[in-house]
Short mmCIF file of C-alpha atoms in Angstrom, two decimals:
data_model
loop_
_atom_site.label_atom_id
_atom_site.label_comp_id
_atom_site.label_asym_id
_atom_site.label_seq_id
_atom_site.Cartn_x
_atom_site.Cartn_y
_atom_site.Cartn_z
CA UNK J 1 24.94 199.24 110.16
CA UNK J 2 24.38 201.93 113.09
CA UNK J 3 26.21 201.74 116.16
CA UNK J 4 23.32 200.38 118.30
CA UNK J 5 23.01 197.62 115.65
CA UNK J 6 26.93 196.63 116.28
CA UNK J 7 26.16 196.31 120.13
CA UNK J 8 23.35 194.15 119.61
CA UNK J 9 24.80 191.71 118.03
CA UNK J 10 28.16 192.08 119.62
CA UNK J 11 26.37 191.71 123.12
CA UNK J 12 24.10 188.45 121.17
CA UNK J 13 27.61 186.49 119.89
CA UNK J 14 29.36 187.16 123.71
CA UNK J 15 26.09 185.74 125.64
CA UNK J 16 26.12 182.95 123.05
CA UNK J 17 29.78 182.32 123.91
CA UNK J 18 29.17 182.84 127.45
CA UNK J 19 26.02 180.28 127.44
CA UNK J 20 28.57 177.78 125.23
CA UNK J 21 31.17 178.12 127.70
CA UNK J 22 29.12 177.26 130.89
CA UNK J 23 27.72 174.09 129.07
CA UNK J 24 30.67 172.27 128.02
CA UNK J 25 32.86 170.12 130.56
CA UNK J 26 35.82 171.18 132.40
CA UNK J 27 37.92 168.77 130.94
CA UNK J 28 36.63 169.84 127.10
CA UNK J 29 37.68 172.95 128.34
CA UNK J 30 41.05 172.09 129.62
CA UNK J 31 42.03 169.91 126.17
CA UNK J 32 41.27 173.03 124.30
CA UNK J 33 43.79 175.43 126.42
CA UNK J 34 45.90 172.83 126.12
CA UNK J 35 45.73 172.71 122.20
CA UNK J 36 45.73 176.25 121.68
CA UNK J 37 49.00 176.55 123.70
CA UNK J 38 50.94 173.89 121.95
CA UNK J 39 49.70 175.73 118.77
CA UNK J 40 50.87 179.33 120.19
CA UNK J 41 54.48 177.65 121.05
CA UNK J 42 54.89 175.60 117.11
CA UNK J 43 53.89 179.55 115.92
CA UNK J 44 56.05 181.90 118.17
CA UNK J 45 58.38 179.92 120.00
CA UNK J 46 59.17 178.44 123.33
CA UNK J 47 60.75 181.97 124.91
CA UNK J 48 58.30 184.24 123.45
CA UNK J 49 55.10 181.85 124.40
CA UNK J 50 56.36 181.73 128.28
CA UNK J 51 56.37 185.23 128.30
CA UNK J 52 52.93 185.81 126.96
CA UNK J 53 51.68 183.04 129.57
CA UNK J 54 53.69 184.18 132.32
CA UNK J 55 52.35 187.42 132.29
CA UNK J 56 48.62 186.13 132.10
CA UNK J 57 49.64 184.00 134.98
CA UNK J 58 50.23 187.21 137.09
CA UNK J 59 47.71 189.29 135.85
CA UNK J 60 44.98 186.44 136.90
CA UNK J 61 46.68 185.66 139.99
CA UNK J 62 46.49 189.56 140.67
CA UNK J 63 42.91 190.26 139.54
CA UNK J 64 41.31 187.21 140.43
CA UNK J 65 42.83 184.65 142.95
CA UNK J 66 44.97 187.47 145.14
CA UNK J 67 41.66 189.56 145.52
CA UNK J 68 39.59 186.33 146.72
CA UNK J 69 37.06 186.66 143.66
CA UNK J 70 38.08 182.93 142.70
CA UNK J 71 37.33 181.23 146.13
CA UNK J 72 34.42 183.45 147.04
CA UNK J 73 32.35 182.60 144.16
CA UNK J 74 32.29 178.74 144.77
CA UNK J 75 32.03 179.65 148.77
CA UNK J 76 28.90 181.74 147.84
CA UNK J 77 27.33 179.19 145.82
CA UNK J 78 28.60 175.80 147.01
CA UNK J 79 28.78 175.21 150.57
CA UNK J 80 31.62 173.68 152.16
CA UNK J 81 32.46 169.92 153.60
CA UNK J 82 31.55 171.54 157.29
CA UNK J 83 28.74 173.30 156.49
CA UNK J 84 27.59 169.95 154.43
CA UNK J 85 27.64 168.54 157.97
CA UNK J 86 26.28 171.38 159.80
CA UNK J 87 22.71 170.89 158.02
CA UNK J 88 21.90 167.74 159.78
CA UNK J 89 19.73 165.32 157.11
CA UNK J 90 19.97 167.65 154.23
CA UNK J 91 24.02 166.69 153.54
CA UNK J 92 23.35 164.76 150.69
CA UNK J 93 20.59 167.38 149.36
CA UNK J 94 21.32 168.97 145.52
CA UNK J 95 24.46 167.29 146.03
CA UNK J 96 24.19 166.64 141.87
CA UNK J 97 23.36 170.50 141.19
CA UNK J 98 26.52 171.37 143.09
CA UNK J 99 28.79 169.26 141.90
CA UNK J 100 27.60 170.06 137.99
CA UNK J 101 27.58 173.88 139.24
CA UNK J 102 31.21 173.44 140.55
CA UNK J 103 32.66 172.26 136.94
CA UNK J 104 30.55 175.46 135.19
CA UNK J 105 32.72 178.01 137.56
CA UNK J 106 35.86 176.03 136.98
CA UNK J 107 34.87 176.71 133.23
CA UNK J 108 33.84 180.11 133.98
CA UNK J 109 37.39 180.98 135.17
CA UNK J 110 39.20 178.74 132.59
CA UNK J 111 37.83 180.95 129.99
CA UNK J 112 38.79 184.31 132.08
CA UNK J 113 41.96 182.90 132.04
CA UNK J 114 42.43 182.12 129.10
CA UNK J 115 40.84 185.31 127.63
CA UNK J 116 43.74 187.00 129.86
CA UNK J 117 46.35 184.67 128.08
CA UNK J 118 44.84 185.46 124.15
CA UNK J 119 45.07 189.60 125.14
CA UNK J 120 49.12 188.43 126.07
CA UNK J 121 49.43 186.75 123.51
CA UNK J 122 48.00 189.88 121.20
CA UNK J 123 50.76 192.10 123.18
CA UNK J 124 53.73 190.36 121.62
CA UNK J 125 52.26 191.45 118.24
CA UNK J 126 52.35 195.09 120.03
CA UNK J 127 55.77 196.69 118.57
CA UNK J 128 55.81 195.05 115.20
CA UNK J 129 52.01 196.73 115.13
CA UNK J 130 53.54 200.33 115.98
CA UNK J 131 55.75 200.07 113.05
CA UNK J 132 53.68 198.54 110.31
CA UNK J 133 50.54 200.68 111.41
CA UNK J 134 52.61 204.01 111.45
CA UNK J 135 54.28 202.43 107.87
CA UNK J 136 50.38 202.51 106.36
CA UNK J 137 49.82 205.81 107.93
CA UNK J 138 52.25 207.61 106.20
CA UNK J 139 51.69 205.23 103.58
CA UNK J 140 48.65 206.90 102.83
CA UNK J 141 49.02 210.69 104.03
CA UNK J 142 51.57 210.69 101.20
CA UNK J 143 49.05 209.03 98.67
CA UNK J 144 46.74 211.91 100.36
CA UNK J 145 48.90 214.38 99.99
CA UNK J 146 49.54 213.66 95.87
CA UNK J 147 45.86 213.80 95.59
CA UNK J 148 45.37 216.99 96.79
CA UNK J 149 48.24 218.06 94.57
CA UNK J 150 47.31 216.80 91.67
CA UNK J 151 43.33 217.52 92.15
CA UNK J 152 43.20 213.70 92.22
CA UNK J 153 39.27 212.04 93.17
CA UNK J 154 39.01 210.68 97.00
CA UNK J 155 37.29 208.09 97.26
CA UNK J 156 34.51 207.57 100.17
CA UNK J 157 33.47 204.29 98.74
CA UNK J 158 37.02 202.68 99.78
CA UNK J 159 37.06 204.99 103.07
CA UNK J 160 33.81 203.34 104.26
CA UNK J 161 34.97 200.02 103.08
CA UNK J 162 37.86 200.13 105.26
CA UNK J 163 36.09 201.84 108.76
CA UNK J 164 33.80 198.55 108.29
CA UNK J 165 36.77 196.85 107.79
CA UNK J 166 38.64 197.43 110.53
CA UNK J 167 35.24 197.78 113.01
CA UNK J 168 34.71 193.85 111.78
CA UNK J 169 38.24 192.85 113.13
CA UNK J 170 37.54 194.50 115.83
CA UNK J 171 34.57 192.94 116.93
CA UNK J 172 36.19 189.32 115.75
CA UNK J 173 38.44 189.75 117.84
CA UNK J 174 36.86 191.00 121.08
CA UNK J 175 34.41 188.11 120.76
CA UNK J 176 36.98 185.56 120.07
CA UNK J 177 39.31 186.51 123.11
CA UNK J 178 36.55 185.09 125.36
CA UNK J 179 35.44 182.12 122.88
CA UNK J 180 35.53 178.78 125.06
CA UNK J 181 37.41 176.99 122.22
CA UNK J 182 40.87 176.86 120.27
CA UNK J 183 41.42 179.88 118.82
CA UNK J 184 43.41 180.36 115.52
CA UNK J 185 47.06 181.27 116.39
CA UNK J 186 46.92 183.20 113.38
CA UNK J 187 44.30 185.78 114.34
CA UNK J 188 46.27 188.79 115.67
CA UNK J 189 48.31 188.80 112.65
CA UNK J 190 45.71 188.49 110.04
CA UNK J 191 43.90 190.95 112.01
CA UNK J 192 47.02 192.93 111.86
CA UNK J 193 47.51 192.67 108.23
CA UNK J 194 43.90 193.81 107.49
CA UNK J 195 44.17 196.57 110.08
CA UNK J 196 47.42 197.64 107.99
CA UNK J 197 46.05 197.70 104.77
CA UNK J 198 42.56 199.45 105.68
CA UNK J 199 44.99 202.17 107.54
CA UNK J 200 46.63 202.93 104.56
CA UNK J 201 43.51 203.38 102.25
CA UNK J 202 41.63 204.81 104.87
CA UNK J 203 44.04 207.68 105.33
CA UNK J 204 44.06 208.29 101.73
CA UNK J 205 40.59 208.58 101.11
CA UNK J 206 39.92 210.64 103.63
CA UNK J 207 38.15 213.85 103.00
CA UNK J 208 40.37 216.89 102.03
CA UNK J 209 38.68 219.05 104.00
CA UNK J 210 39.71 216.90 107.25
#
């Protein structure tokens, strides 16, 4: 599939999530942070979890809530208990539109949130990644390597096979970090272990001339 192809739908499955997220409750939305986070801490541990959530804790806190992004967007679009007042007659007026568009920016930011907490989570997978990545690497410059020794057949079936491979994951994964629902625990190491093996084959297919 070309490239422009790959955005279209990439950009089609994040407005789809996007749309999903703003729809459901806040409290839907809280349950499933909840969930995911009691899954995270029965897969990697008390320690390790606080870590991962601790540092999405400061990362939001420094993006979002220190820079005033948080409060100004409900200040822009839902006015205040004094300005309520101020307009004389009209406090009661879209008082139901606000109040349903005040739950769909506390779901907006729960999912920011907890897209900041799924990319901590992914960095605890970080050094194990290094090694196991660099493993296939050499892995496969060495199957390379034979190949050209030996006059050994590349094959560009397997390389392609892999690139798409590995592009998939990619894409998974980007449009899972900002799904507004539980999230496999289990999805930066499976991604991992693909990523792993298509390294490895990927290297060794590659074209002798490269």
């Amino acid at each position: 599939m070309k490239g422009a192809g790959w955005k279209l739908w990439l950009a089609i499955a994040m407005l789809y999530l996007l749309l999903y997220g703003v729809l459901v409750g806040d409290k839907w939305m809280t349950r499933a942070i909840n969930t995911e986070q009691a899954q995270v801490t029965r897969f990697l541990g008390a320690p390790a979890t606080d870590t991962a959530y601790e540092r999405a804790r400061r990362w939001y806190r420094h993006m979002f809530l220190d820079t005033g992004m948080v409060k100004n967007s409900f200040s822009l679009f839902i006015p205040t208990e004094a300005q309520k007042k101020a307009s004389r007659g009209m406090e009661t007026l879209g008082e139901h539109q606000f109040r349903w568009f005040d739950g769909r920016l506390r779901v907006f930011w729960s999912m920011v949130y907890q897209a900041l907490v799924r990319v901590s989570v992914y960095l605890l997978w970080w050094p194990i990644a290094l090694i196991l990545l660099g493993a296939a690497f050499m892995d496969g410059m060495i199957r390379r390597r034979i190949k050209m020794v030996a006059f050994g057949e590349m094959y560009p079936e397997r390389f392609g096979v892999s690139l798409l491979v590995m592009k998939l994951g990619l894409y998974v994964m980007l449009v899972l970090t900002f799904a507004p629902f539980t999230v496999p625990v289990w999805l930066a190491p499976g991604f991992l272990a693909l990523a792993v093996l298509a390294t490895g084959v990927l290297v060794a297919n590659t074209h002798k001339h490269v």
